[in-house]
Amino acid sequence: MSLSPATRDPTRPETERSLDPEDWDAFAEVAHRAVDDAIELLRGLPERPVWTSPPSGVRERLSTGLPLEGRPLDEVYRDAARDILPYPTGNLHPRFWGWVMGTGTADGVVSAILQSAMNSAVGGFDDSGTLVEEQVLGWFREIFDLPSTASGSLVSGATAANIVATVVARNAMAGYDLRKEGLLERPGMRIYGSKETHGWIWRCVEMLGMGRDAFRAIPVDGDFRIRVDSLERAIAEDRAAGLHPICVIGNAGSVNTGSIDDLPTLADLCEREGIWFHVDGAFGGLVALSPMLKPRVRGMERADSIAFDLHKWGYLQYDIGCVMVRDGELHRETFEASATYLEPPGRGVQPGRLYLAHRGIQLSRSFRALRVWMALQTHGVRGIARAIEMNVRQAEALDERVRAQVNLELMAPTALNIVTFRYRPSSIAEMTEEEVDELNRELLHRIQEAGIAIPSSTTLDGRFVWRVANVNHRSTSADFDLLVTEMLARGRELEEER
Ligand SMILES: *Cc1c(COP(=O)(O)O)cnc(C)c1O
């Protein structure tokens, strides 16, 4: 029996046109050109400036109105190759160290093509996407030493992962049926984390209807780690005031400085107090891949939930993060929903519940797992771990170079892969702190705009500082040499201009 209906021929009537190409060979030519161009982009990176601002002609062409009629793909592709491809953010370049942006990998381009062609909706259907996501989540259980009952979900990033974990924590710790009754007229639940906790927490408590007062930002010590004595006091105060402490967030790699909280002590405290222990390991969590670095995040394996990104220190293409919940039942109970149109018929493509679609906010989910699967198969845990170890060594080397230069100044201890520093003018004694801040701001702009390198900045103890967050598998020590050389030369220029 032929499954191909007679209408499946190139002379389909106008009224039954699909969006597929009429000429697959012509399509293949454009598609192959796209692959070649993508490869050239990656191969040519070291010769390119780290970043180029899109020129005015490009800006004009990228602000034209809604296209009503289509054009041939090869024409559209020519426009994309001219106006879009040459102007990436820059985070794929070996001298991009801003924020915490990952580089992506070459194999990621291959998995993106397969993912896109297959367009699987990964929810628990009888398909390869569900098998691969299960396999990948199993690998994460192993990496983080979680029990087989732990459950997880691939999401858009650590913000989503942290929020999903907080919803599970909140529902599990509320002490009543929160899904039914909501938050009204209940004693205020409280969440704790250091004041270095990433901004996702504010979005989270606001969105969950708990309000900003629900998060208590605890002071840090000189190494930017949560002060456990202050935390204990805050919990006791809140209990005495009739409030309900439900969750402590431990940072495994804080966003500003890479500091790692004392996770074993936080785990002990949570156990003692009956509080949910969540670890935000957005980038730092993945040091668990390296036997050499893993001791630094000891205690993470005791967490009730862990959030981490794969598009940062996992080096994968945007956007992908992951949440793991120790007690898979609690994860399920938090999000499970039923609808007649989702009931499993029991056989065929949907043999059971679409359980993967009930572990967070998204119902329809893409085949993100393929990216992880392909990267881990290609590089192995060891390959990724080696790159992470290299990034830590490079950060330590930069730290040493900064400390050896009279015109550079380290601004916080380098905990992992983040170096915070600034240019220290020779005439610093005659300058106000604001003037030093301003000089460093201007210097950073110049280095970025010259396309030399992209560090970002932050404020530490009220001072403007440069921040190099190294999650870049393409950086070499020569790239850091160039940063230091240019920073010193252009810093002197700026001083002379004063
Ligand atoms: C980047 C980051 C986040 C947010 O992750 P996204 O992937 O940007 O959503 C949360 N916590 C920390 C510590 C981070 O560095």
Short mmCIF file of C-alpha atoms and ligand atoms in Angstrom, two decimals:
data_model
loop_
_atom_site.label_atom_id
_atom_site.label_comp_id
_atom_site.label_asym_id
_atom_site.label_seq_id
_atom_site.Cartn_x
_atom_site.Cartn_y
_atom_site.Cartn_z
CA MET A 1 0.00 0.00 0.00
CA SER A 2 1.31 3.39 -0.93
CA LEU A 3 0.90 6.03 1.81
CA SER A 4 1.51 8.79 -0.66
CA PRO A 5 -1.75 10.23 -1.96
CA ALA A 6 -2.03 11.03 -5.62
CA THR A 7 -2.10 14.76 -4.85
CA ARG A 8 1.47 14.54 -3.46
CA ASP A 9 2.97 15.73 -6.74
CA PRO A 10 4.61 19.02 -7.69
CA THR A 11 1.56 20.19 -9.58
CA ARG A 12 -0.58 20.67 -6.49
CA PRO A 13 -3.43 23.06 -7.09
CA GLU A 14 -3.10 26.67 -5.86
CA THR A 15 -5.77 26.01 -3.23
CA GLU A 16 -3.63 23.34 -1.57
CA ARG A 17 -0.23 24.90 -1.48
CA SER A 18 1.96 24.15 1.49
CA LEU A 19 4.73 26.37 2.78
CA ASP A 20 7.36 23.92 1.57
CA PRO A 21 9.67 24.83 -1.31
CA GLU A 22 8.45 23.99 -4.76
CA ASP A 23 11.98 23.15 -5.79
CA TRP A 24 13.80 21.15 -3.11
CA ASP A 25 17.10 21.24 -5.00
CA ALA A 26 17.07 25.03 -5.10
CA PHE A 27 16.18 25.02 -1.40
CA ALA A 28 19.09 22.70 -0.67
CA GLU A 29 21.45 25.13 -2.36
CA VAL A 30 20.38 27.98 -0.07
CA ALA A 31 20.44 25.74 2.98
CA HIS A 32 23.96 24.53 2.18
CA ARG A 33 25.09 28.11 1.66
CA ALA A 34 23.70 28.96 5.10
CA VAL A 35 25.68 26.11 6.65
CA ASP A 36 28.85 27.22 4.83
CA ASP A 37 28.36 30.83 5.96
CA ALA A 38 27.75 29.73 9.54
CA ILE A 39 30.97 27.72 9.48
CA GLU A 40 32.93 30.65 8.03
CA LEU A 41 31.56 32.91 10.75
CA LEU A 42 32.93 30.57 13.42
CA ARG A 43 36.19 29.77 11.64
CA GLY A 44 36.99 33.45 11.06
CA LEU A 45 36.25 34.62 14.60
CA PRO A 46 39.79 35.42 15.81
CA GLU A 47 40.28 37.82 12.87
CA ARG A 48 37.05 39.68 13.53
CA PRO A 49 36.47 42.54 15.94
CA VAL A 50 34.69 41.24 19.01
CA TRP A 51 31.68 43.39 18.18
CA THR A 52 30.52 45.70 15.41
CA SER A 53 27.57 48.05 15.74
CA PRO A 54 25.10 47.59 12.84
CA PRO A 55 25.61 50.56 10.48
CA SER A 56 22.79 52.95 9.57
CA GLY A 57 21.94 51.26 6.25
CA VAL A 58 21.39 48.00 8.08
CA ARG A 59 19.29 49.72 10.74
CA GLU A 60 17.11 51.23 8.02
CA ARG A 61 16.60 47.96 6.20
CA LEU A 62 15.81 46.22 9.48
CA SER A 63 13.02 48.64 10.29
CA THR A 64 10.93 48.28 7.15
CA GLY A 65 7.25 47.36 7.41
CA LEU A 66 5.26 44.17 7.29
CA PRO A 67 5.91 42.12 4.13
CA LEU A 68 2.61 41.11 2.54
CA GLU A 69 3.94 39.11 -0.36
CA GLY A 70 6.78 36.64 -0.13
CA ARG A 71 10.06 36.59 -2.06
CA PRO A 72 12.29 33.74 -3.15
CA LEU A 73 14.28 32.26 -0.25
CA ASP A 74 17.66 32.85 -1.93
CA GLU A 75 16.86 36.57 -2.11
CA VAL A 76 15.76 36.65 1.52
CA TYR A 77 18.87 34.72 2.45
CA ARG A 78 21.12 37.24 0.66
CA ASP A 79 19.59 40.00 2.80
CA ALA A 80 20.07 37.97 5.97
CA ALA A 81 23.71 37.23 5.07
CA ARG A 82 24.35 40.94 4.46
CA ASP A 83 22.33 42.58 7.24
CA ILE A 84 21.98 40.05 10.04
CA LEU A 85 24.78 37.49 10.10
CA PRO A 86 27.67 39.99 10.45
CA TYR A 87 26.24 41.70 13.56
CA PRO A 88 25.96 39.22 16.43
CA THR A 89 26.09 40.32 20.07
CA GLY A 90 29.70 39.18 20.10
CA ASN A 91 29.50 36.50 22.78
CA LEU A 92 30.79 33.88 20.36
CA HIS A 93 34.11 35.73 20.11
CA PRO A 94 37.23 34.70 22.10
CA ARG A 95 37.44 38.14 23.77
CA PHE A 96 33.86 38.46 24.97
CA TRP A 97 33.64 38.20 28.75
CA GLY A 98 30.64 40.41 29.50
CA TRP A 99 27.77 39.52 31.87
CA VAL A 100 27.76 35.71 31.89
CA MET A 101 27.22 34.96 28.23
CA GLY A 102 28.17 31.62 26.75
CA THR A 103 29.87 31.19 23.40
CA GLY A 104 27.95 28.32 21.85
CA THR A 105 29.65 25.43 20.09
CA ALA A 106 30.11 24.36 16.48
CA ASP A 107 28.32 21.07 17.14
CA GLY A 108 25.44 23.20 18.42
CA VAL A 109 24.92 24.39 14.86
CA VAL A 110 24.45 20.79 13.74
CA SER A 111 22.01 19.93 16.53
CA ALA A 112 20.06 23.14 15.77
CA ILE A 113 19.52 21.99 12.21
CA LEU A 114 18.26 18.58 13.29
CA GLN A 115 16.12 20.05 16.05
CA SER A 116 14.58 22.49 13.64
CA ALA A 117 13.93 19.92 10.93
CA MET A 118 12.35 17.44 13.35
CA ASN A 119 10.41 20.13 15.23
CA SER A 120 9.48 17.63 17.95
CA ALA A 121 7.16 18.79 20.72
CA VAL A 122 8.78 17.15 23.71
CA GLY A 123 6.15 16.32 26.30
CA GLY A 124 6.13 12.58 26.84
CA PHE A 125 5.08 11.28 23.45
CA ASP A 126 6.49 8.02 22.12
CA ASP A 127 9.33 9.69 20.25
CA SER A 128 13.08 10.19 20.35
CA GLY A 129 12.76 13.66 21.95
CA THR A 130 11.23 12.26 25.13
CA LEU A 131 13.83 9.47 25.27
CA VAL A 132 16.68 11.95 24.84
CA GLU A 133 15.36 14.38 27.47
CA GLU A 134 14.96 11.45 29.91
CA GLN A 135 18.51 10.34 29.14
CA VAL A 136 19.91 13.83 29.63
CA LEU A 137 18.03 14.36 32.92
CA GLY A 138 19.47 11.02 34.07
CA TRP A 139 22.95 12.33 33.29
CA PHE A 140 22.27 15.42 35.38
CA ARG A 141 21.11 13.28 38.30
CA GLU A 142 24.47 11.53 38.09
CA ILE A 143 26.47 14.75 37.76
CA PHE A 144 24.78 16.33 40.80
CA ASP A 145 24.59 13.12 42.88
CA LEU A 146 20.80 13.26 43.06
CA PRO A 147 18.64 10.18 43.78
CA SER A 148 16.80 8.32 41.03
CA THR A 149 13.54 9.82 42.36
CA ALA A 150 14.71 13.33 41.45
CA SER A 151 12.94 14.93 38.56
CA GLY A 152 13.96 17.73 36.24
CA SER A 153 13.07 19.86 33.31
CA LEU A 154 14.92 21.71 30.59
CA VAL A 155 13.76 25.30 30.45
CA SER A 156 14.73 28.60 28.84
CA GLY A 157 17.41 29.51 31.37
CA ALA A 158 18.29 29.89 35.02
CA THR A 159 15.65 32.56 35.63
CA ALA A 160 12.94 30.13 34.57
CA ALA A 161 14.66 27.24 36.39
CA ASN A 162 14.96 29.20 39.65
CA ILE A 163 11.34 30.34 39.47
CA VAL A 164 10.04 26.83 38.77
CA ALA A 165 12.04 25.56 41.77
CA THR A 166 10.67 28.33 43.97
CA VAL A 167 7.09 27.47 42.99
CA VAL A 168 7.70 23.84 44.00
CA ALA A 169 9.30 24.98 47.27
CA ARG A 170 6.45 27.35 48.03
CA ASN A 171 3.71 24.81 47.35
CA ALA A 172 5.52 22.08 49.25
CA MET A 173 6.26 24.25 52.27
CA ALA A 174 2.99 26.21 52.51
CA GLY A 175 1.41 23.67 54.86
CA TYR A 176 -1.98 23.88 53.14
CA ASP A 177 -3.41 23.39 49.66
CA LEU A 178 -1.88 26.47 48.09
CA ARG A 179 -2.96 25.51 44.59
CA LYS A 180 -6.57 25.74 45.77
CA GLU A 181 -6.47 28.52 48.34
CA GLY A 182 -3.75 30.80 47.01
CA LEU A 183 -1.91 33.20 49.27
CA LEU A 184 -4.73 35.21 50.74
CA GLU A 185 -5.03 35.52 54.52
CA ARG A 186 -2.08 33.26 55.18
CA PRO A 187 0.94 34.10 57.29
CA GLY A 188 3.64 35.65 55.12
CA MET A 189 6.04 33.12 53.68
CA ARG A 190 9.67 34.21 53.63
CA ILE A 191 12.58 33.31 51.35
CA TYR A 192 16.23 34.00 52.24
CA GLY A 193 19.35 34.49 50.22
CA SER A 194 22.38 36.74 50.26
CA LYS A 195 22.16 40.26 48.91
CA GLU A 196 24.38 39.00 46.09
CA THR A 197 21.49 36.81 44.89
CA HIS A 198 20.74 37.41 41.20
CA GLY A 199 17.79 39.62 40.21
CA TRP A 200 15.61 36.67 39.22
CA ILE A 201 14.47 36.51 42.85
CA TRP A 202 12.68 39.87 42.61
CA ARG A 203 10.88 38.89 39.42
CA CYS A 204 9.99 35.64 41.14
CA VAL A 205 8.46 36.96 44.38
CA GLU A 206 6.62 39.67 42.47
CA MET A 207 5.21 37.26 39.89
CA LEU A 208 4.22 34.66 42.50
CA GLY A 209 2.19 37.31 44.29
CA MET A 210 4.37 37.03 47.40
CA GLY A 211 5.68 40.55 47.04
CA ARG A 212 9.20 41.92 47.41
CA ASP A 213 8.97 41.80 51.22
CA ALA A 214 8.89 38.01 50.94
CA PHE A 215 12.60 37.96 50.09
CA ARG A 216 15.08 38.83 52.82
CA ALA A 217 18.42 39.86 51.38
CA ILE A 218 21.04 38.77 53.92
CA PRO A 219 24.40 40.60 54.24
CA VAL A 220 27.61 39.03 52.95
CA ASP A 221 31.10 38.70 54.36
CA GLY A 222 34.30 40.09 52.82
CA ASP A 223 34.31 37.24 50.31
CA PHE A 224 30.75 38.06 49.18
CA ARG A 225 29.38 34.90 50.83
CA ILE A 226 26.15 34.87 52.81
CA ARG A 227 26.63 35.58 56.52
CA VAL A 228 25.14 32.53 58.15
CA ASP A 229 24.87 34.24 61.56
CA SER A 230 22.74 37.00 60.02
CA LEU A 231 20.66 34.40 58.22
CA GLU A 232 19.94 32.51 61.43
CA ARG A 233 19.00 35.72 63.18
CA ALA A 234 16.64 36.74 60.36
CA ILE A 235 14.91 33.35 60.44
CA ALA A 236 14.48 33.50 64.22
CA GLU A 237 13.16 37.08 64.05
CA ASP A 238 10.66 36.15 61.37
CA ARG A 239 9.44 33.10 63.25
CA ALA A 240 8.98 35.24 66.37
CA ALA A 241 6.96 37.72 64.30
CA GLY A 242 4.61 34.94 63.15
CA LEU A 243 6.04 34.72 59.65
CA HIS A 244 6.76 31.46 57.85
CA PRO A 245 10.33 30.83 56.60
CA ILE A 246 10.08 28.41 53.68
CA CYS A 247 13.24 28.55 51.59
CA VAL A 248 16.94 29.41 51.70
CA ILE A 249 18.79 30.09 48.46
CA GLY A 250 22.45 29.15 48.33
CA ASN A 251 24.53 30.74 45.58
CA ALA A 252 26.97 28.43 43.79
CA GLY A 253 28.67 31.18 41.83
CA SER A 254 27.13 34.58 42.54
CA VAL A 255 26.65 36.80 39.53
CA ASN A 256 28.83 39.72 40.63
CA THR A 257 31.95 37.95 41.86
CA GLY A 258 31.48 34.20 41.44
CA SER A 259 31.46 33.69 45.22
CA ILE A 260 30.14 30.36 46.50
CA ASP A 261 28.11 30.33 49.71
CA ASP A 262 28.95 27.86 52.47
CA LEU A 263 26.60 25.25 51.06
CA PRO A 264 27.16 22.45 53.63
CA THR A 265 26.38 24.86 56.48
CA LEU A 266 23.28 26.12 54.67
CA ALA A 267 22.20 22.50 54.09
CA ASP A 268 22.63 21.76 57.83
CA LEU A 269 20.69 24.84 58.79
CA CYS A 270 17.82 24.02 56.41
CA GLU A 271 17.67 20.46 57.70
CA ARG A 272 17.55 21.67 61.29
CA GLU A 273 14.96 24.35 60.60
CA GLY A 274 12.78 22.34 58.22
CA ILE A 275 13.35 24.79 55.37
CA TRP A 276 13.66 24.07 51.64
CA PHE A 277 17.25 24.37 50.42
CA HIS A 278 17.53 25.70 46.89
CA VAL A 279 20.83 26.23 45.07
CA ASP A 280 21.18 28.78 42.29
CA GLY A 281 24.08 27.31 40.33
CA ALA A 282 23.33 29.27 37.16
CA PHE A 283 26.92 29.06 35.96
CA GLY A 284 28.85 27.77 38.98
CA GLY A 285 26.78 24.60 39.33
CA LEU A 286 28.48 23.01 36.34
CA VAL A 287 31.87 22.94 38.04
CA ALA A 288 30.45 19.65 39.39
CA LEU A 289 31.59 18.22 36.03
CA SER A 290 35.22 18.63 37.08
CA PRO A 291 36.61 16.33 39.78
CA MET A 292 39.20 19.05 40.50
CA LEU A 293 36.64 21.83 41.03
CA LYS A 294 33.71 19.84 42.38
CA PRO A 295 34.80 20.17 46.04
CA ARG A 296 34.14 23.92 45.75
CA VAL A 297 30.39 23.27 45.40
CA ARG A 298 30.25 20.57 48.06
CA GLY A 299 26.83 20.64 49.70
CA MET A 300 25.01 21.26 46.45
CA GLU A 301 24.14 17.56 46.32
CA ARG A 302 22.06 18.07 49.49
CA ALA A 303 19.82 20.69 47.87
CA ASP A 304 16.07 20.15 47.55
CA SER A 305 16.31 21.83 44.17
CA ILE A 306 19.05 23.08 41.85
CA ALA A 307 18.85 25.55 38.97
CA PHE A 308 21.60 25.86 36.39
CA ASP A 309 22.19 27.12 32.89
CA LEU A 310 23.62 25.25 29.95
CA HIS A 311 23.96 28.37 27.82
CA LYS A 312 26.54 29.81 30.21
CA TRP A 313 29.23 27.43 31.46
CA GLY A 314 27.80 24.50 29.53
CA TYR A 315 28.85 26.48 26.42
CA LEU A 316 25.60 25.59 24.62
CA GLN A 317 23.61 27.84 22.31
CA TYR A 318 20.78 29.93 23.76
CA ASP A 319 18.48 29.35 25.36
CA ILE A 320 18.69 26.45 27.72
CA GLY A 321 18.76 25.94 31.46
CA CYS A 322 17.64 23.18 33.77
CA VAL A 323 15.87 22.70 37.07
CA MET A 324 16.32 19.57 39.16
CA VAL A 325 14.01 18.74 42.10
CA ARG A 326 15.12 16.10 44.59
CA ASP A 327 11.58 14.89 45.31
CA GLY A 328 10.05 14.26 41.90
CA GLU A 329 6.59 13.78 43.44
CA LEU A 330 6.57 17.33 44.79
CA HIS A 331 7.61 18.57 41.38
CA ARG A 332 4.74 16.68 39.78
CA GLU A 333 2.17 17.79 42.37
CA THR A 334 3.07 21.42 41.79
CA PHE A 335 2.28 21.62 38.09
CA GLU A 336 0.16 18.65 37.21
CA ALA A 337 -2.99 19.65 35.40
CA SER A 338 -5.56 17.72 33.48
CA ALA A 339 -7.56 18.54 30.40
CA THR A 340 -9.67 16.26 28.25
CA TYR A 341 -7.64 17.13 25.18
CA LEU A 342 -4.47 15.92 26.94
CA GLU A 343 -5.82 12.60 28.28
CA PRO A 344 -3.69 9.73 27.02
CA PRO A 345 -5.43 7.35 24.68
CA GLY A 346 -2.94 4.78 26.00
CA ARG A 347 -1.41 3.61 22.75
CA GLY A 348 0.07 5.05 19.60
CA VAL A 349 2.05 8.28 19.69
CA GLN A 350 0.71 9.24 23.14
CA PRO A 351 0.99 6.12 25.26
CA GLY A 352 0.78 7.96 28.60
CA ARG A 353 0.52 11.30 30.37
CA LEU A 354 2.44 14.19 28.83
CA TYR A 355 4.44 14.36 32.03
CA LEU A 356 7.30 16.46 30.66
CA ALA A 357 4.80 19.17 29.79
CA HIS A 358 3.71 19.31 33.44
CA ARG A 359 6.97 20.24 35.13
CA GLY A 360 6.83 23.99 34.78
CA ILE A 361 5.19 26.81 32.92
CA GLN A 362 5.50 25.64 29.32
CA LEU A 363 3.07 23.15 27.87
CA SER A 364 4.55 23.05 24.37
CA ARG A 365 8.29 22.48 24.60
CA SER A 366 11.06 22.31 22.03
CA PHE A 367 13.65 19.57 21.67
CA ARG A 368 16.29 21.44 23.70
CA ALA A 369 17.63 18.16 25.02
CA LEU A 370 19.22 17.37 21.66
CA ARG A 371 21.70 20.21 22.15
CA VAL A 372 22.86 18.76 25.48
CA TRP A 373 22.91 15.24 24.12
CA MET A 374 25.04 16.15 21.12
CA ALA A 375 27.46 18.34 23.08
CA LEU A 376 28.03 15.77 25.82
CA GLN A 377 28.44 12.96 23.29
CA THR A 378 30.87 15.05 21.25
CA HIS A 379 33.03 16.46 24.05
CA GLY A 380 32.25 14.11 26.89
CA VAL A 381 32.02 15.24 30.49
CA ARG A 382 35.82 15.39 30.43
CA GLY A 383 35.96 17.75 27.46
CA ILE A 384 33.51 20.23 29.01
CA ALA A 385 35.25 19.91 32.39
CA ARG A 386 38.64 20.67 30.78
CA ALA A 387 37.23 23.86 29.26
CA ILE A 388 35.75 24.89 32.62
CA GLU A 389 39.09 24.23 34.36
CA MET A 390 40.86 26.25 31.66
CA ASN A 391 38.49 29.19 32.28
CA VAL A 392 39.22 29.07 36.01
CA ARG A 393 42.99 29.00 35.38
CA GLN A 394 42.69 31.93 32.97
CA ALA A 395 40.73 33.92 35.56
CA GLU A 396 43.38 33.17 38.18
CA ALA A 397 46.12 34.24 35.77
CA LEU A 398 44.29 37.50 35.04
CA ASP A 399 43.88 38.04 38.78
CA GLU A 400 47.65 37.67 39.20
CA ARG A 401 48.41 40.02 36.33
CA VAL A 402 46.08 42.65 37.75
CA ARG A 403 47.72 42.42 41.15
CA ALA A 404 51.18 42.73 39.60
CA GLN A 405 50.36 46.02 37.81
CA VAL A 406 50.48 49.30 39.73
CA ASN A 407 47.95 50.76 37.29
CA LEU A 408 45.43 47.97 37.81
CA GLU A 409 43.53 47.14 40.95
CA LEU A 410 41.66 43.98 41.96
CA MET A 411 38.25 44.85 43.45
CA ALA A 412 37.07 41.53 44.91
CA PRO A 413 38.58 38.10 45.50
CA THR A 414 38.48 35.98 42.33
CA ALA A 415 36.32 33.08 43.50
CA LEU A 416 35.92 31.04 40.36
CA ASN A 417 35.90 32.52 36.88
CA ILE A 418 34.99 36.15 37.58
CA VAL A 419 37.61 38.86 37.96
CA THR A 420 36.52 42.31 39.09
CA PHE A 421 39.11 45.04 38.70
CA ARG A 422 39.69 48.57 37.52
CA TYR A 423 42.28 50.90 36.06
CA ARG A 424 44.15 52.66 38.84
CA PRO A 425 45.32 56.06 37.57
CA SER A 426 48.85 57.14 38.53
CA SER A 427 47.29 60.36 39.82
CA ILE A 428 44.69 58.55 41.92
CA ALA A 429 45.71 60.51 45.01
CA GLU A 430 44.49 63.74 43.39
CA MET A 431 41.24 62.27 42.10
CA THR A 432 37.86 61.78 43.76
CA GLU A 433 36.33 58.31 43.75
CA GLU A 434 33.72 59.60 41.29
CA GLU A 435 36.45 60.70 38.90
CA VAL A 436 38.09 57.27 39.09
CA ASP A 437 34.70 55.68 38.40
CA GLU A 438 34.16 57.98 35.43
CA LEU A 439 37.59 57.28 33.98
CA ASN A 440 36.97 53.54 34.22
CA ARG A 441 33.54 53.88 32.63
CA GLU A 442 35.01 55.82 29.69
CA LEU A 443 37.88 53.35 29.36
CA LEU A 444 35.46 50.42 29.20
CA HIS A 445 33.42 52.16 26.49
CA ARG A 446 36.53 52.76 24.41
CA ILE A 447 37.75 49.16 24.65
CA GLN A 448 34.31 47.88 23.66
CA GLU A 449 33.77 50.37 20.85
CA ALA A 450 37.19 49.66 19.36
CA GLY A 451 36.08 46.03 19.08
CA ILE A 452 39.02 44.90 21.23
CA ALA A 453 37.26 43.05 24.00
CA ILE A 454 33.97 43.03 25.86
CA PRO A 455 34.14 42.87 29.62
CA SER A 456 31.07 44.28 31.40
CA SER A 457 30.84 46.24 34.63
CA THR A 458 29.19 46.22 38.01
CA THR A 459 29.18 48.15 41.26
CA LEU A 460 31.01 46.73 44.27
CA ASP A 461 30.88 48.58 47.58
CA GLY A 462 29.65 51.63 45.69
CA ARG A 463 32.53 51.65 43.17
CA PHE A 464 32.32 51.16 39.40
CA VAL A 465 34.38 48.09 38.46
CA TRP A 466 35.19 46.12 35.33
CA ARG A 467 33.98 42.58 35.38
CA VAL A 468 35.40 39.70 33.34
CA ALA A 469 33.20 36.61 33.58
CA ASN A 470 35.01 33.84 31.73
CA VAL A 471 32.69 31.16 30.33
CA ASN A 472 34.44 31.27 26.97
CA HIS A 473 35.94 28.05 25.58
CA ARG A 474 37.58 30.06 22.77
CA SER A 475 39.66 32.43 24.92
CA THR A 476 43.42 31.96 25.07
CA SER A 477 45.98 33.57 27.35
CA ALA A 478 46.95 35.82 24.40
CA ASP A 479 43.42 37.22 24.45
CA PHE A 480 43.79 38.19 28.10
CA ASP A 481 47.26 39.62 27.39
CA LEU A 482 45.71 41.87 24.76
CA LEU A 483 43.03 43.01 27.20
CA VAL A 484 45.61 44.00 29.81
CA THR A 485 47.93 45.69 27.31
CA GLU A 486 45.12 47.72 25.74
CA MET A 487 43.61 48.60 29.09
CA LEU A 488 46.93 49.96 30.32
CA ALA A 489 47.75 51.84 27.09
CA ARG A 490 44.33 53.41 26.71
CA GLY A 491 44.11 54.14 30.42
CA ARG A 492 47.31 56.17 30.17
CA GLU A 493 45.94 57.98 27.12
CA LEU A 494 42.86 58.90 29.10
CA GLU A 495 44.94 60.16 31.99
CA GLU A 496 46.90 62.36 29.60
CA GLU A 497 43.66 63.75 28.19
CA ARG A 498 42.61 64.89 31.64
C1 LIG B 1 22.62 34.44 34.67
C2 LIG B 1 22.18 34.13 36.05
C3 LIG B 1 20.82 33.91 36.35
C4 LIG B 1 19.75 34.07 35.31
O1 LIG B 1 19.91 33.14 34.28
P1 LIG B 1 19.31 33.37 32.82
O2 LIG B 1 19.80 32.20 32.07
O3 LIG B 1 19.89 34.66 32.32
O4 LIG B 1 17.85 33.42 32.94
C5 LIG B 1 20.49 33.55 37.64
N1 LIG B 1 21.44 33.44 38.59
C6 LIG B 1 22.75 33.67 38.36
C7 LIG B 1 23.74 33.51 39.46
C8 LIG B 1 23.16 34.02 37.08
O5 LIG B 1 24.46 34.25 36.83
#
